[in-house]
Amino acid sequence: MNGAANGLALIFYGALLTIISAVWWGALVGYVGRWNLAVALLGGTAGAAVMVWIFVALLHVPNGYRC
């Protein structure tokens, strides 16, 4: 079995991650960014790091696939 076996999961998680991050960045830059752009960018970066961490945790493969 190779990495292609998880293709559907990667597509699903990737789409979910894209939607969540778009909403997160849109809310921060659109709402918080009106008053303080630096806080909005730092919050967006921290949120993106958390989302990537959750994505890796869901896949249970932090070190990549083994052949």
PDB file of N, CA and C in Angstrom:
ATOM      1  N   MET A   1       0.854  -1.168   0.000  1.00  0.00           N
ATOM      2  CA  MET A   1       0.000   0.000   0.000  1.00  0.00           C
ATOM      3  C   MET A   1       0.900   1.230   0.000  1.00  0.00           C
ATOM      4  N   ASN A   2       0.506   2.223  -0.711  1.00  0.00           N
ATOM      5  CA  ASN A   2       1.307   3.439  -0.785  1.00  0.00           C
ATOM      6  C   ASN A   2       0.494   4.659  -0.362  1.00  0.00           C
ATOM      7  N   GLY A   3       1.093   5.830  -0.537  1.00  0.00           N
ATOM      8  CA  GLY A   3       0.437   7.062  -0.121  1.00  0.00           C
ATOM      9  C   GLY A   3      -0.826   7.383  -0.896  1.00  0.00           C
ATOM     10  N   ALA A   4      -1.003   6.802  -2.076  1.00  0.00           N
ATOM     11  CA  ALA A   4      -2.199   7.085  -2.882  1.00  0.00           C
ATOM     12  C   ALA A   4      -3.459   6.526  -2.231  1.00  0.00           C
ATOM     13  N   ALA A   5      -3.288   5.588  -1.307  1.00  0.00           N
ATOM     14  CA  ALA A   5      -4.457   5.014  -0.644  1.00  0.00           C
ATOM     15  C   ALA A   5      -5.183   6.048   0.205  1.00  0.00           C
ATOM     16  N   ASN A   6      -4.484   7.076   0.642  1.00  0.00           N
ATOM     17  CA  ASN A   6      -5.102   8.120   1.455  1.00  0.00           C
ATOM     18  C   ASN A   6      -5.484   9.346   0.637  1.00  0.00           C
ATOM     19  N   GLY A   7      -5.552   9.213  -0.674  1.00  0.00           N
ATOM     20  CA  GLY A   7      -5.849  10.349  -1.535  1.00  0.00           C
ATOM     21  C   GLY A   7      -7.169  11.017  -1.224  1.00  0.00           C
ATOM     22  N   LEU A   8      -8.206  10.224  -0.991  1.00  0.00           N
ATOM     23  CA  LEU A   8      -9.518  10.804  -0.692  1.00  0.00           C
ATOM     24  C   LEU A   8      -9.500  11.531   0.648  1.00  0.00           C
ATOM     25  N   ALA A   9      -8.826  10.954   1.624  1.00  0.00           N
ATOM     26  CA  ALA A   9      -8.717  11.615   2.930  1.00  0.00           C
ATOM     27  C   ALA A   9      -7.955  12.925   2.796  1.00  0.00           C
ATOM     28  N   LEU A  10      -6.880  12.932   2.007  1.00  0.00           N
ATOM     29  CA  LEU A  10      -6.116  14.161   1.814  1.00  0.00           C
ATOM     30  C   LEU A  10      -6.945  15.234   1.126  1.00  0.00           C
ATOM     31  N   ILE A  11      -7.750  14.841   0.146  1.00  0.00           N
ATOM     32  CA  ILE A  11      -8.617  15.807  -0.533  1.00  0.00           C
ATOM     33  C   ILE A  11      -9.648  16.362   0.435  1.00  0.00           C
ATOM     34  N   PHE A  12     -10.259  15.489   1.239  1.00  0.00           N
ATOM     35  CA  PHE A  12     -11.277  15.934   2.193  1.00  0.00           C
ATOM     36  C   PHE A  12     -10.674  16.855   3.241  1.00  0.00           C
ATOM     37  N   TYR A  13      -9.570  16.425   3.861  1.00  0.00           N
ATOM     38  CA  TYR A  13      -8.949  17.245   4.903  1.00  0.00           C
ATOM     39  C   TYR A  13      -8.399  18.539   4.326  1.00  0.00           C
ATOM     40  N   GLY A  14      -7.847  18.469   3.123  1.00  0.00           N
ATOM     41  CA  GLY A  14      -7.327  19.680   2.490  1.00  0.00           C
ATOM     42  C   GLY A  14      -8.424  20.702   2.213  1.00  0.00           C
ATOM     43  N   ALA A  15      -9.554  20.229   1.720  1.00  0.00           N
ATOM     44  CA  ALA A  15     -10.686  21.134   1.462  1.00  0.00           C
ATOM     45  C   ALA A  15     -11.218  21.717   2.765  1.00  0.00           C
ATOM     46  N   LEU A  16     -11.320  20.887   3.783  1.00  0.00           N
ATOM     47  CA  LEU A  16     -11.800  21.361   5.085  1.00  0.00           C
ATOM     48  C   LEU A  16     -10.836  22.385   5.672  1.00  0.00           C
ATOM     49  N   LEU A  17      -9.545  22.110   5.571  1.00  0.00           N
ATOM     50  CA  LEU A  17      -8.539  23.034   6.078  1.00  0.00           C
ATOM     51  C   LEU A  17      -8.576  24.359   5.317  1.00  0.00           C
ATOM     52  N   THR A  18      -8.790  24.308   4.031  1.00  0.00           N
ATOM     53  CA  THR A  18      -8.864  25.523   3.222  1.00  0.00           C
ATOM     54  C   THR A  18     -10.057  26.383   3.614  1.00  0.00           C
ATOM     55  N   ILE A  19     -11.196  25.757   3.808  1.00  0.00           N
ATOM     56  CA  ILE A  19     -12.405  26.499   4.192  1.00  0.00           C
ATOM     57  C   ILE A  19     -12.244  27.129   5.569  1.00  0.00           C
ATOM     58  N   ILE A  20     -11.748  26.352   6.516  1.00  0.00           N
ATOM     59  CA  ILE A  20     -11.584  26.872   7.881  1.00  0.00           C
ATOM     60  C   ILE A  20     -10.574  28.011   7.908  1.00  0.00           C
ATOM     61  N   SER A  21      -9.455  27.851   7.192  1.00  0.00           N
ATOM     62  CA  SER A  21      -8.443  28.906   7.213  1.00  0.00           C
ATOM     63  C   SER A  21      -8.932  30.164   6.500  1.00  0.00           C
ATOM     64  N   ALA A  22      -9.724  30.019   5.440  1.00  0.00           N
ATOM     65  CA  ALA A  22     -10.271  31.195   4.762  1.00  0.00           C
ATOM     66  C   ALA A  22     -11.205  31.966   5.681  1.00  0.00           C
ATOM     67  N   VAL A  23     -12.026  31.261   6.423  1.00  0.00           N
ATOM     68  CA  VAL A  23     -12.931  31.920   7.371  1.00  0.00           C
ATOM     69  C   VAL A  23     -12.132  32.579   8.492  1.00  0.00           C
ATOM     70  N   TRP A  24     -11.119  31.870   9.007  1.00  0.00           N
ATOM     71  CA  TRP A  24     -10.294  32.400  10.091  1.00  0.00           C
ATOM     72  C   TRP A  24      -9.570  33.675   9.665  1.00  0.00           C
ATOM     73  N   TRP A  25      -8.871  33.618   8.517  1.00  0.00           N
ATOM     74  CA  TRP A  25      -8.141  34.785   8.037  1.00  0.00           C
ATOM     75  C   TRP A  25      -9.094  35.916   7.669  1.00  0.00           C
ATOM     76  N   GLY A  26     -10.224  35.584   7.076  1.00  0.00           N
ATOM     77  CA  GLY A  26     -11.191  36.618   6.715  1.00  0.00           C
ATOM     78  C   GLY A  26     -11.737  37.338   7.928  1.00  0.00           C
ATOM     79  N   ALA A  27     -12.036  36.590   8.973  1.00  0.00           N
ATOM     80  CA  ALA A  27     -12.555  37.203  10.200  1.00  0.00           C
ATOM     81  C   ALA A  27     -11.495  38.065  10.872  1.00  0.00           C
ATOM     82  N   LEU A  28     -10.271  37.558  10.927  1.00  0.00           N
ATOM     83  CA  LEU A  28      -9.234  38.338  11.610  1.00  0.00           C
ATOM     84  C   LEU A  28      -8.847  39.594  10.838  1.00  0.00           C
ATOM     85  N   VAL A  29      -8.570  39.441   9.569  1.00  0.00           N
ATOM     86  CA  VAL A  29      -8.124  40.602   8.796  1.00  0.00           C
ATOM     87  C   VAL A  29      -9.280  41.569   8.560  1.00  0.00           C
ATOM     88  N   GLY A  30     -10.470  41.034   8.319  1.00  0.00           N
ATOM     89  CA  GLY A  30     -11.608  41.897   8.048  1.00  0.00           C
ATOM     90  C   GLY A  30     -12.159  42.601   9.268  1.00  0.00           C
ATOM     91  N   TYR A  31     -12.091  41.944  10.431  1.00  0.00           N
ATOM     92  CA  TYR A  31     -12.678  42.542  11.628  1.00  0.00           C
ATOM     93  C   TYR A  31     -11.611  43.141  12.547  1.00  0.00           C
ATOM     94  N   VAL A  32     -10.657  42.320  12.958  1.00  0.00           N
ATOM     95  CA  VAL A  32      -9.611  42.797  13.868  1.00  0.00           C
ATOM     96  C   VAL A  32      -8.639  43.718  13.134  1.00  0.00           C
ATOM     97  N   GLY A  33      -8.396  43.449  11.855  1.00  0.00           N
ATOM     98  CA  GLY A  33      -7.448  44.234  11.081  1.00  0.00           C
ATOM     99  C   GLY A  33      -7.841  45.689  10.907  1.00  0.00           C
ATOM    100  N   ARG A  34      -9.074  45.999  11.145  1.00  0.00           N
ATOM    101  CA  ARG A  34      -9.516  47.405  11.049  1.00  0.00           C
ATOM    102  C   ARG A  34      -8.867  48.244  12.141  1.00  0.00           C
ATOM    103  N   TRP A  35      -8.647  47.641  13.311  1.00  0.00           N
ATOM    104  CA  TRP A  35      -8.081  48.375  14.431  1.00  0.00           C
ATOM    105  C   TRP A  35      -6.580  48.153  14.570  1.00  0.00           C
ATOM    106  N   ASN A  36      -6.132  46.918  14.391  1.00  0.00           N
ATOM    107  CA  ASN A  36      -4.718  46.626  14.581  1.00  0.00           C
ATOM    108  C   ASN A  36      -4.309  45.507  13.627  1.00  0.00           C
ATOM    109  N   LEU A  37      -3.652  45.859  12.549  1.00  0.00           N
ATOM    110  CA  LEU A  37      -3.280  44.887  11.529  1.00  0.00           C
ATOM    111  C   LEU A  37      -2.231  43.900  12.041  1.00  0.00           C
ATOM    112  N   ALA A  38      -1.313  44.359  12.895  1.00  0.00           N
ATOM    113  CA  ALA A  38      -0.273  43.471  13.420  1.00  0.00           C
ATOM    114  C   ALA A  38      -0.883  42.344  14.256  1.00  0.00           C
ATOM    115  N   VAL A  39      -1.851  42.666  15.085  1.00  0.00           N
ATOM    116  CA  VAL A  39      -2.524  41.642  15.907  1.00  0.00           C
ATOM    117  C   VAL A  39      -3.281  40.677  15.009  1.00  0.00           C
ATOM    118  N   ALA A  40      -3.901  41.179  13.972  1.00  0.00           N
ATOM    119  CA  ALA A  40      -4.637  40.312  13.053  1.00  0.00           C
ATOM    120  C   ALA A  40      -3.695  39.342  12.335  1.00  0.00           C
ATOM    121  N   LEU A  41      -2.535  39.828  11.899  1.00  0.00           N
ATOM    122  CA  LEU A  41      -1.579  38.969  11.215  1.00  0.00           C
ATOM    123  C   LEU A  41      -0.962  37.940  12.163  1.00  0.00           C
ATOM    124  N   LEU A  42      -0.648  38.341  13.392  1.00  0.00           N
ATOM    125  CA  LEU A  42      -0.120  37.389  14.372  1.00  0.00           C
ATOM    126  C   LEU A  42      -1.165  36.337  14.740  1.00  0.00           C
ATOM    127  N   GLY A  43      -2.397  36.754  14.908  1.00  0.00           N
ATOM    128  CA  GLY A  43      -3.474  35.803  15.202  1.00  0.00           C
ATOM    129  C   GLY A  43      -3.726  34.863  14.041  1.00  0.00           C
ATOM    130  N   GLY A  44      -3.637  35.373  12.834  1.00  0.00           N
ATOM    131  CA  GLY A  44      -3.809  34.527  11.657  1.00  0.00           C
ATOM    132  C   GLY A  44      -2.696  33.507  11.523  1.00  0.00           C
ATOM    133  N   THR A  45      -1.470  33.921  11.810  1.00  0.00           N
ATOM    134  CA  THR A  45      -0.336  33.001  11.747  1.00  0.00           C
ATOM    135  C   THR A  45      -0.442  31.933  12.827  1.00  0.00           C
ATOM    136  N   ALA A  46      -0.822  32.323  14.031  1.00  0.00           N
ATOM    137  CA  ALA A  46      -0.995  31.346  15.106  1.00  0.00           C
ATOM    138  C   ALA A  46      -2.127  30.381  14.774  1.00  0.00           C
ATOM    139  N   GLY A  47      -3.209  30.892  14.219  1.00  0.00           N
ATOM    140  CA  GLY A  47      -4.320  30.029  13.828  1.00  0.00           C
ATOM    141  C   GLY A  47      -3.927  29.065  12.728  1.00  0.00           C
ATOM    142  N   ALA A  48      -3.119  29.526  11.774  1.00  0.00           N
ATOM    143  CA  ALA A  48      -2.655  28.652  10.697  1.00  0.00           C
ATOM    144  C   ALA A  48      -1.766  27.543  11.248  1.00  0.00           C
ATOM    145  N   ALA A  49      -0.914  27.875  12.215  1.00  0.00           N
ATOM    146  CA  ALA A  49      -0.055  26.855  12.828  1.00  0.00           C
ATOM    147  C   ALA A  49      -0.888  25.804  13.556  1.00  0.00           C
ATOM    148  N   VAL A  50      -1.917  26.228  14.253  1.00  0.00           N
ATOM    149  CA  VAL A  50      -2.799  25.280  14.943  1.00  0.00           C
ATOM    150  C   VAL A  50      -3.530  24.401  13.936  1.00  0.00           C
ATOM    151  N   MET A  51      -3.975  24.983  12.841  1.00  0.00           N
ATOM    152  CA  MET A  51      -4.685  24.192  11.824  1.00  0.00           C
ATOM    153  C   MET A  51      -3.769  23.149  11.182  1.00  0.00           C
ATOM    154  N   VAL A  52      -2.528  23.509  10.926  1.00  0.00           N
ATOM    155  CA  VAL A  52      -1.583  22.541  10.363  1.00  0.00           C
ATOM    156  C   VAL A  52      -1.307  21.434  11.369  1.00  0.00           C
ATOM    157  N   TRP A  53      -1.180  21.792  12.646  1.00  0.00           N
ATOM    158  CA  TRP A  53      -0.959  20.794  13.693  1.00  0.00           C
ATOM    159  C   TRP A  53      -2.132  19.810  13.758  1.00  0.00           C
ATOM    160  N   ILE A  54      -3.347  20.302  13.685  1.00  0.00           N
ATOM    161  CA  ILE A  54      -4.526  19.431  13.702  1.00  0.00           C
ATOM    162  C   ILE A  54      -4.556  18.552  12.454  1.00  0.00           C
ATOM    163  N   PHE A  55      -4.202  19.117  11.300  1.00  0.00           N
ATOM    164  CA  PHE A  55      -4.166  18.351  10.055  1.00  0.00           C
ATOM    165  C   PHE A  55      -3.178  17.194  10.157  1.00  0.00           C
ATOM    166  N   VAL A  56      -1.994  17.445  10.691  1.00  0.00           N
ATOM    167  CA  VAL A  56      -0.992  16.392  10.846  1.00  0.00           C
ATOM    168  C   VAL A  56      -1.463  15.370  11.878  1.00  0.00           C
ATOM    169  N   ALA A  57      -2.096  15.821  12.950  1.00  0.00           N
ATOM    170  CA  ALA A  57      -2.580  14.894  13.974  1.00  0.00           C
ATOM    171  C   ALA A  57      -3.695  14.000  13.434  1.00  0.00           C
ATOM    172  N   LEU A  58      -4.547  14.535  12.565  1.00  0.00           N
ATOM    173  CA  LEU A  58      -5.613  13.721  11.990  1.00  0.00           C
ATOM    174  C   LEU A  58      -5.074  12.635  11.071  1.00  0.00           C
ATOM    175  N   LEU A  59      -4.005  12.949  10.355  1.00  0.00           N
ATOM    176  CA  LEU A  59      -3.435  11.974   9.439  1.00  0.00           C
ATOM    177  C   LEU A  59      -2.586  10.919  10.153  1.00  0.00           C
ATOM    178  N   HIS A  60      -2.176  11.196  11.374  1.00  0.00           N
ATOM    179  CA  HIS A  60      -1.347  10.271  12.158  1.00  0.00           C
ATOM    180  C   HIS A  60      -0.047   9.922  11.450  1.00  0.00           C
ATOM    181  N   VAL A  61       0.484  10.833  10.639  1.00  0.00           N
ATOM    182  CA  VAL A  61       1.719  10.571   9.908  1.00  0.00           C
ATOM    183  C   VAL A  61       2.607  11.814   9.970  1.00  0.00           C
ATOM    184  N   PRO A  62       3.130  12.159  11.146  1.00  0.00           N
ATOM    185  CA  PRO A  62       3.929  13.383  11.238  1.00  0.00           C
ATOM    186  C   PRO A  62       5.273  13.314  10.528  1.00  0.00           C
ATOM    187  N   ASN A  63       5.807  12.119  10.309  1.00  0.00           N
ATOM    188  CA  ASN A  63       7.127  11.981   9.679  1.00  0.00           C
ATOM    189  C   ASN A  63       7.034  11.594   8.206  1.00  0.00           C
ATOM    190  N   GLY A  64       5.881  11.573   7.630  1.00  0.00           N
ATOM    191  CA  GLY A  64       5.725  11.211   6.229  1.00  0.00           C
ATOM    192  C   GLY A  64       5.390   9.739   6.072  1.00  0.00           C
ATOM    193  N   TYR A  65       5.256   9.311   4.844  1.00  0.00           N
ATOM    194  CA  TYR A  65       4.908   7.935   4.539  1.00  0.00           C
ATOM    195  C   TYR A  65       6.156   7.098   4.366  1.00  0.00           C
ATOM    196  N   ARG A  66       6.080   5.860   4.768  1.00  0.00           N
ATOM    197  CA  ARG A  66       7.182   4.922   4.572  1.00  0.00           C
ATOM    198  C   ARG A  66       6.864   4.032   3.378  1.00  0.00           C
ATOM    199  N   CYS A  67       7.822   3.816   2.544  1.00  0.00           N
ATOM    200  CA  CYS A  67       7.631   2.965   1.370  1.00  0.00           C
ATOM    201  C   CYS A  67       7.944   1.515   1.693  1.00  0.00           C
TER     202      CYS A  67
END
